[in-house]
mmCIF file of C-alpha atoms in Angstrom:
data_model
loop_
_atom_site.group_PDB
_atom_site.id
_atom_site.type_symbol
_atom_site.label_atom_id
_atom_site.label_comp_id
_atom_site.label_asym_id
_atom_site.label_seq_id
_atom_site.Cartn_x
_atom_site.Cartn_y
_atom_site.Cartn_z
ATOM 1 C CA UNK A 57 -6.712 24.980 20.569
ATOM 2 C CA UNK A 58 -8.755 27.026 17.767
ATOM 3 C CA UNK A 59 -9.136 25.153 14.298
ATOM 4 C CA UNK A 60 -6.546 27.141 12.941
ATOM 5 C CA UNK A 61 -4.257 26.372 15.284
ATOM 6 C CA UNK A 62 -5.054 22.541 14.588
ATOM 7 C CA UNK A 63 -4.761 23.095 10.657
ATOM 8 C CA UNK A 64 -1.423 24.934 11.269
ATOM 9 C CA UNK A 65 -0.058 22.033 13.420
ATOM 10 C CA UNK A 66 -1.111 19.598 11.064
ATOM 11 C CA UNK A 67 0.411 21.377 8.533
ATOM 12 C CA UNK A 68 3.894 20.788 10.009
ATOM 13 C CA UNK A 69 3.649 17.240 9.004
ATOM 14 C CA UNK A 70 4.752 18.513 5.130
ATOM 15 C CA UNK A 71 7.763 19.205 7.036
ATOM 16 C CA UNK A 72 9.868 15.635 5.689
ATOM 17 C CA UNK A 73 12.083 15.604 8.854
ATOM 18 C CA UNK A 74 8.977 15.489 11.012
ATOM 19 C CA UNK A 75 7.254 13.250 8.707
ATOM 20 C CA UNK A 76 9.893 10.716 8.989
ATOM 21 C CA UNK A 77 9.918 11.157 12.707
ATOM 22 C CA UNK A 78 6.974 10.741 13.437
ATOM 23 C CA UNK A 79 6.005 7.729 11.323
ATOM 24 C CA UNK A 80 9.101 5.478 12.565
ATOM 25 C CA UNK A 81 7.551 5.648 15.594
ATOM 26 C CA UNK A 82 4.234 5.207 14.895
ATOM 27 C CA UNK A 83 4.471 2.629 12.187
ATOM 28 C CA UNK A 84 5.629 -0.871 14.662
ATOM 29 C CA UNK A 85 2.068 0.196 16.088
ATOM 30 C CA UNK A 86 0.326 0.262 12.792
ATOM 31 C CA UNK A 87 2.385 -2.892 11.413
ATOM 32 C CA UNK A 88 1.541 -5.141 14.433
ATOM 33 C CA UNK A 89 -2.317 -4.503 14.584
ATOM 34 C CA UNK A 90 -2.930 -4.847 11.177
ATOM 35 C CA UNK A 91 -1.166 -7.946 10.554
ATOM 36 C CA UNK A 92 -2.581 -9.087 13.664
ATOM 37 C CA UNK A 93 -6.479 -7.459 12.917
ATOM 38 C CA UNK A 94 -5.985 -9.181 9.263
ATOM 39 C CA UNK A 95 -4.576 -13.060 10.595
ATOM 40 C CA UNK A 96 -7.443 -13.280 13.097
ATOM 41 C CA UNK A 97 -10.076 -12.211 10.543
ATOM 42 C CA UNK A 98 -8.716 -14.433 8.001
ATOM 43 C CA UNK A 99 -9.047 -17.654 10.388
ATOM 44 C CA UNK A 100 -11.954 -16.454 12.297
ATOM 45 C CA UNK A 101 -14.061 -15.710 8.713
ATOM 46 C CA UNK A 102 -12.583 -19.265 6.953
ATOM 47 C CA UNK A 103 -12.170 -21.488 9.694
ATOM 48 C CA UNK A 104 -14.892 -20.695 12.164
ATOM 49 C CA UNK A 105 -17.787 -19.687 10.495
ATOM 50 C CA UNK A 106 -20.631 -21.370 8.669
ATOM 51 C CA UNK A 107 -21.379 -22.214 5.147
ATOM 52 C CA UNK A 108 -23.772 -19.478 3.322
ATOM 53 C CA UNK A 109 -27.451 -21.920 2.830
ATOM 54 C CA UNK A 110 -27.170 -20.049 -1.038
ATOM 55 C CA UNK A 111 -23.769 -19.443 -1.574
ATOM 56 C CA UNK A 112 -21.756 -22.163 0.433
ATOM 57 C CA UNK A 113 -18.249 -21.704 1.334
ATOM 58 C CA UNK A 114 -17.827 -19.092 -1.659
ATOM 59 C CA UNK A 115 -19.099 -16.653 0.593
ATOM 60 C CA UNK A 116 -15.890 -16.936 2.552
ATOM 61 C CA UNK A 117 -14.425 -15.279 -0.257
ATOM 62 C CA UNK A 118 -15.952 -11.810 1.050
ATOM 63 C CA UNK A 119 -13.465 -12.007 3.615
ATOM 64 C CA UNK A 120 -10.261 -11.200 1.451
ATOM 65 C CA UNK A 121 -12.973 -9.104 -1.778
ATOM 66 C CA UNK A 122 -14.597 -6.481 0.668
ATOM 67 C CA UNK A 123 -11.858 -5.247 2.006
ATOM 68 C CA UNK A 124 -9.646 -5.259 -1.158
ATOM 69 C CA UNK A 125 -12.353 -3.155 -2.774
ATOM 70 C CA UNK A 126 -12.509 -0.584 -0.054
ATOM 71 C CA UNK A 127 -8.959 0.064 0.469
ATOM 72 C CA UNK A 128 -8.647 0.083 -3.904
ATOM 73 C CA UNK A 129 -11.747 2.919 -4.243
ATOM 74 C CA UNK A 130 -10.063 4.640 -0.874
ATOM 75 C CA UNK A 131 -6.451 4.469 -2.057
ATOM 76 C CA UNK A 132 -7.754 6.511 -5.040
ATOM 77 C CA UNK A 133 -9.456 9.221 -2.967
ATOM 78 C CA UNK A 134 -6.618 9.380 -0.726
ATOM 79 C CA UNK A 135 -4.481 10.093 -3.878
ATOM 80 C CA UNK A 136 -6.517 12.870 -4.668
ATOM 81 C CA UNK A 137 -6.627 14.464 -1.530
ATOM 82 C CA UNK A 138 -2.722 14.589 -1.477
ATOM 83 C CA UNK A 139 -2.511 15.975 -5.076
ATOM 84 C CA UNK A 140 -4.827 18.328 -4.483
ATOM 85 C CA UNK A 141 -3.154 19.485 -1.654
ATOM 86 C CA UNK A 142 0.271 19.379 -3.519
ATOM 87 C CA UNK A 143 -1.763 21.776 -6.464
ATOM 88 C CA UNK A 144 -2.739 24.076 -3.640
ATOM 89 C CA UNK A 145 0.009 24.185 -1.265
ATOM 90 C CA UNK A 146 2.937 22.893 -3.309
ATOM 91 C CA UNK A 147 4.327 20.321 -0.279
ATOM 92 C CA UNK A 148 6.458 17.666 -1.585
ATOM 93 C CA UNK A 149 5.269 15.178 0.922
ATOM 94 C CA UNK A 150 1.550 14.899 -0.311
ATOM 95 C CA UNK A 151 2.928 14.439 -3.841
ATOM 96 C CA UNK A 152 5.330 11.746 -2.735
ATOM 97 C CA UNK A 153 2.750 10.374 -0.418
ATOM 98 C CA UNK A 154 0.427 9.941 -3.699
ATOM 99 C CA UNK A 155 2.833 8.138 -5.412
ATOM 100 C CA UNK A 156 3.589 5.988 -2.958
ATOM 101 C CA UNK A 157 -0.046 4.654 -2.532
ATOM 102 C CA UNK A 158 -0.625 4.155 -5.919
ATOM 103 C CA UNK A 159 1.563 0.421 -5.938
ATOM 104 C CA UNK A 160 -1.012 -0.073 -3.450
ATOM 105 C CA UNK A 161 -3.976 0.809 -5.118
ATOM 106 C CA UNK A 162 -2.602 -1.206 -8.168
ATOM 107 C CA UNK A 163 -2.317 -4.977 -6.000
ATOM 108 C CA UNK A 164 -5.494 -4.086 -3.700
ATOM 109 C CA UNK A 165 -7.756 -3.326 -6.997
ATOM 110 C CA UNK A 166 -6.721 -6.221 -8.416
ATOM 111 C CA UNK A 167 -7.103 -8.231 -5.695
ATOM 112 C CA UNK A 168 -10.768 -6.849 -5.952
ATOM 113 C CA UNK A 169 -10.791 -8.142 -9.853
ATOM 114 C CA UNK A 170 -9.676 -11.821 -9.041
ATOM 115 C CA UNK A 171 -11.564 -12.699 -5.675
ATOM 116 C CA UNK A 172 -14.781 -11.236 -7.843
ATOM 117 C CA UNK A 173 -13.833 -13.075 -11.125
ATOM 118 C CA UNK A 174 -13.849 -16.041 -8.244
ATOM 119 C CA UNK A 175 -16.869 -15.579 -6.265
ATOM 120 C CA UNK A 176 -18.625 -14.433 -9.424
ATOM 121 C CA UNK A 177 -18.127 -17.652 -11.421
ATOM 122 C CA UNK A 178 -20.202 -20.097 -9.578
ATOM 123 C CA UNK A 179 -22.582 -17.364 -8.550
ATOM 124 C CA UNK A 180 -23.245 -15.881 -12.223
ATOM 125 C CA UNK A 181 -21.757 -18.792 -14.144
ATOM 126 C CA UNK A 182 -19.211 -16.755 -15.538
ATOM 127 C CA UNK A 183 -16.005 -15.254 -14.575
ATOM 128 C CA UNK A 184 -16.547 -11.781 -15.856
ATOM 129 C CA UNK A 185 -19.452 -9.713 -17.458
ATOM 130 C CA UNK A 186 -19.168 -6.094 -18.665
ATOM 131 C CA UNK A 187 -21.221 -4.331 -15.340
ATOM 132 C CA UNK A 188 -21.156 -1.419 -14.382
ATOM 133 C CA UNK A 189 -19.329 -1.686 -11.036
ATOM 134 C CA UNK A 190 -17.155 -4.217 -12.789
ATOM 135 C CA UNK A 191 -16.110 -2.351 -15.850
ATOM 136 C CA UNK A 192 -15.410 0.709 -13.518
ATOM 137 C CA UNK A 193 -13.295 -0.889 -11.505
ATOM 138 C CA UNK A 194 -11.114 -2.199 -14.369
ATOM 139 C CA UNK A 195 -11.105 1.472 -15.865
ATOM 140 C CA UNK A 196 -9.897 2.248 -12.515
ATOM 141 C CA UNK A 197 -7.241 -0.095 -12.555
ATOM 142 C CA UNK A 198 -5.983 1.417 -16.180
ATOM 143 C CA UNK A 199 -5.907 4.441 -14.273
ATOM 144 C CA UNK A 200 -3.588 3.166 -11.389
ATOM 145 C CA UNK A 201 -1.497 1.646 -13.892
ATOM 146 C CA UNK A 202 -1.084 5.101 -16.028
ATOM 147 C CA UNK A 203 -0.461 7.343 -12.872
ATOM 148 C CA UNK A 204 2.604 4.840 -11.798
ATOM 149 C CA UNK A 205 3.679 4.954 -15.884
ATOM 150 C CA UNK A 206 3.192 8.907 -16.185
ATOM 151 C CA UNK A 207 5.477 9.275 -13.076
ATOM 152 C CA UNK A 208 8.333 6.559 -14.809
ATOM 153 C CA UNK A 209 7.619 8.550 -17.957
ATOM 154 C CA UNK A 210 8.657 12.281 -16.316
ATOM 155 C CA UNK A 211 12.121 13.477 -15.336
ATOM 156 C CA UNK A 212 11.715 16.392 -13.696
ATOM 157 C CA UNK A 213 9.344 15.803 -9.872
ATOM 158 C CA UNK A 214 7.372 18.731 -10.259
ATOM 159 C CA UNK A 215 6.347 18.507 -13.405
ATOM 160 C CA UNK A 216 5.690 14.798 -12.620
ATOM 161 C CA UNK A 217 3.894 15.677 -9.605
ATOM 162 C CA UNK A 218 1.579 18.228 -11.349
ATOM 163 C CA UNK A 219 0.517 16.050 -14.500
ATOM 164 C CA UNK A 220 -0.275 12.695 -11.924
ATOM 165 C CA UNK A 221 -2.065 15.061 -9.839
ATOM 166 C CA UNK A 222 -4.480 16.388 -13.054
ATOM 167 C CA UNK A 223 -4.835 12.229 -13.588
ATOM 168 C CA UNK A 224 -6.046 11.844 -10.483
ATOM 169 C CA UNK A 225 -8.537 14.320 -10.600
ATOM 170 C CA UNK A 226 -9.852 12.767 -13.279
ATOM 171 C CA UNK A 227 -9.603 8.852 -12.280
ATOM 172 C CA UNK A 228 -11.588 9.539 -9.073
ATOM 173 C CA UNK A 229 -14.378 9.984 -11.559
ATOM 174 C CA UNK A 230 -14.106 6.369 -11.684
ATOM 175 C CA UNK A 231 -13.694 5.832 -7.964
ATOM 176 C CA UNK A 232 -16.463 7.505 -7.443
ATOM 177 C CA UNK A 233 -18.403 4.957 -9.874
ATOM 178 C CA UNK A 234 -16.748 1.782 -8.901
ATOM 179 C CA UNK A 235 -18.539 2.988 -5.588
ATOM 180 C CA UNK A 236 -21.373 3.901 -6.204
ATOM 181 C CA UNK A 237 -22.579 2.247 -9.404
ATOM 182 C CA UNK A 238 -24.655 -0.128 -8.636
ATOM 183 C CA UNK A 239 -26.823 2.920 -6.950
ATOM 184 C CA UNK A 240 -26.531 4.783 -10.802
ATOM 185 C CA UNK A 241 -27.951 1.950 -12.418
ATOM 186 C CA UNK A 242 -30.389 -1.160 -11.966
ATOM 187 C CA UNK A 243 -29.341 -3.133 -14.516
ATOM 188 C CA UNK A 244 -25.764 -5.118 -13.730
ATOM 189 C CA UNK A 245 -24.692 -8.749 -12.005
ATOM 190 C CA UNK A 246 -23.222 -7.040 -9.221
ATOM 191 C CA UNK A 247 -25.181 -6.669 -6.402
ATOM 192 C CA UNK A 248 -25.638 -3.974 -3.656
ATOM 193 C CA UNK A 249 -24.154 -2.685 -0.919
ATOM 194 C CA UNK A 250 -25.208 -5.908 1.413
ATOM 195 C CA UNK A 251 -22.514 -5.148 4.685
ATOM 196 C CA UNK A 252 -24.864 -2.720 5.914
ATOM 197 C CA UNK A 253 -27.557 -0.477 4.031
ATOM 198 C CA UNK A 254 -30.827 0.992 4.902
ATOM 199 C CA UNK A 255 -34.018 -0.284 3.803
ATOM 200 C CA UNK A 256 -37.558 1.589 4.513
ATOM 201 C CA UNK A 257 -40.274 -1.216 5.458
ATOM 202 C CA UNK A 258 -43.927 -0.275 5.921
ATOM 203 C CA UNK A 259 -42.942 3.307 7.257
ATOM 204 C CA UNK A 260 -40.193 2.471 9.444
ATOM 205 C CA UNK A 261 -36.771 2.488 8.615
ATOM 206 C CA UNK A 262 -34.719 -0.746 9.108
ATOM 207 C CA UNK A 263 -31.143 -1.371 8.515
ATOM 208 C CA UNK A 264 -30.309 -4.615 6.414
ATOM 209 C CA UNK A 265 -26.938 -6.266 7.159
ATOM 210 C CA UNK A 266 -25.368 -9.154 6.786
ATOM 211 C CA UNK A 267 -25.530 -12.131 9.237
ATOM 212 C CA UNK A 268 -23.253 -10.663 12.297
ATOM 213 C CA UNK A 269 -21.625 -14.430 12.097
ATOM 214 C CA UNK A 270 -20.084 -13.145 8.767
ATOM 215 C CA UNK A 271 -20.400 -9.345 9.623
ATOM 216 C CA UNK A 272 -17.690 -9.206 12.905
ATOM 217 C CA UNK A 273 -14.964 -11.245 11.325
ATOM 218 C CA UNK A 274 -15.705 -9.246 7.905
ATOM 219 C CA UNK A 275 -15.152 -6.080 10.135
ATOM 220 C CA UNK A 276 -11.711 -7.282 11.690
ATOM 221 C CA UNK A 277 -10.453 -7.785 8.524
ATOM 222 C CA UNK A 278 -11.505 -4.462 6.917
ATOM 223 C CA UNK A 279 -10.028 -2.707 10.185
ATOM 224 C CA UNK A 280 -6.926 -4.924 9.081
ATOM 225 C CA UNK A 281 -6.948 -3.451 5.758
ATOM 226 C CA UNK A 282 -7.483 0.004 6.517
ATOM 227 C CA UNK A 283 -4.537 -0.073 9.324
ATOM 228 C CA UNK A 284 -1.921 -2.277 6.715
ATOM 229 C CA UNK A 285 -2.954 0.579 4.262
ATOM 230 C CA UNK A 286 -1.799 3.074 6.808
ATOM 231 C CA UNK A 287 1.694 1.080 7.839
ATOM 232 C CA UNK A 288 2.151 0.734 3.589
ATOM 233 C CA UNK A 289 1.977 4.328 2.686
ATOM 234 C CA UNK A 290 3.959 5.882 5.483
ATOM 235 C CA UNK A 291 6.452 3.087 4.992
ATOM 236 C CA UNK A 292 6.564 3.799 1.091
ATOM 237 C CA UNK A 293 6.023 7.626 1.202
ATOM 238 C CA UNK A 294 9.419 7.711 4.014
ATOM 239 C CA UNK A 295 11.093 5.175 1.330
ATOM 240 C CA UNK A 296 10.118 8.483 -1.283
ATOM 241 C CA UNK A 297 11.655 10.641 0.457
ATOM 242 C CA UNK A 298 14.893 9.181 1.070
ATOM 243 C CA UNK A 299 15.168 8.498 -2.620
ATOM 244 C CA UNK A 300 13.881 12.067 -3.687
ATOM 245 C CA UNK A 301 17.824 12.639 -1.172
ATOM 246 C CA UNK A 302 19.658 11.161 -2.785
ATOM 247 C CA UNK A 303 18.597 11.973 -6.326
ATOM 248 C CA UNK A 304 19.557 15.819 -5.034
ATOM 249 C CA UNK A 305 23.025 14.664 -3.350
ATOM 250 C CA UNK A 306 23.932 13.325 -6.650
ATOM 251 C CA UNK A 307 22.873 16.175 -8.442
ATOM 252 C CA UNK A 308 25.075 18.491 -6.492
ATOM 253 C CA UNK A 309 27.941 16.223 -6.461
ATOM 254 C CA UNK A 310 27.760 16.376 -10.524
ATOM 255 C CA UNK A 311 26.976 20.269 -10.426
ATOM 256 C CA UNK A 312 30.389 20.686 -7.952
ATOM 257 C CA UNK A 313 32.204 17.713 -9.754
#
């Protein structure tokens, strides 16, 4: 099958009868492992691993923070792949698909906030500090909150769906530096990307990681994350669409009334 052929039959997803479809029978699949990927991380990382010599148990906290993170900087860019593909190709799905994630964003980036304001506290002796990864990620919190209140705020879908999209565009400004801030610049609490990063060392490249006691456990519980991500959307997105029926039922039953 040529690319185009691919794109085209990927394309047929916008279709919402085929959307629906498909994701009923996908989504027991996507429920099960991820509760299941996220329980066994959970008691592997808390239960069965060692204390950090620096950090203690607090490190355990990575467990529930990393992931959190991810999926809240993720969430974003997924949003903005689905509103720029509702600018471009006009499908209602990727709009309502957008919308649907963003309640998701909202708890995960939050989640973020509080596990860091937790670990942070007995690591930096305070339970917030204006950093740069920090302060981005609250700015792109604000932003999650507005694109939920700009869609309450607008009657009419479309015009709903256009103005959250333009948001987006600009909030993943913010993603973007919630990700990679740190890199930007030196000064900040926050440290760097320790789950895995390169390092060059006397002319040989060497990748720093974190101890694999922490790091496979960590790893089960981001797959968790990614895959309850997955189940929450297409749940939420079919829940859109249902909704999006009925408002235009009612509306013709008015119009005919």
């Amino acid at each position: 099958m040529s690319i185009a052929a691919k794109a085209n039959a990927l394309w047929e997803y916008a279709n919402p009868r085929k959307f629906l479809a498909t994701s009923e029978r996908v989504l027991p699949f996507f429920w099960i492992v991820s509760i299941l990927s996220i329980v066994v991380g959970l008691v592997w990382g808390f239960f069965f691993t060692p204390d950090d010599y620096k950090q203690g148990s607090t490190v355990k906290i990575i467990y529930l923070h990393v992931p959190a993170a991810l999926m809240a900087i993720n969430c974003w860019l997924m949003m903005l792949a689905t509103s720029l593909v509702w600018l471009v190709r006009r499908h209602h799905v990727s709009a309502l698909a957008a919308r649907a994630a963003a309640p998701i964003g909202i708890v995960m980036t939050l989640i973020a906030l509080l596990t860091g304001a937790i670990w942070g506290q007995p690591m930096w002796g305070t339970w917030w500090a204006w950093d740069p990864r920090l302060t981005s990620f609250l700015i792109l919190f604000l932003f999650y909150l507005g694109y939920v209140a700009l869609w309450e705020a607008i009657e009419d879908p479309d015009t709903a769906a256009d103005l959250t999209s333009v948001l987006c565009l600009v909030g993943s400004v913010f993603a973007l530096l919630s990700r990679y801030a740190v890199n930007f610049w030196n000064q900040g609490l926050h440290q760097g990307a320790s789950v895995m990063r390169a390092a060059a060392v006397t002319g040989a490249d060497t990748e720093e990681k974190v101890s694999n006691i922490y790091f496979y456990p960590l790893l089960l519980c981001i797959i968790g994350f990614v895959l309850l991500f997955i189940a929450l959307v297409l749940y939420r997105t079919g829940t859109e669409i249902r909704a999006r029926r009925i408002k235009a039922l009612q509306a013709r039953e008015r119009v005919g009334g």
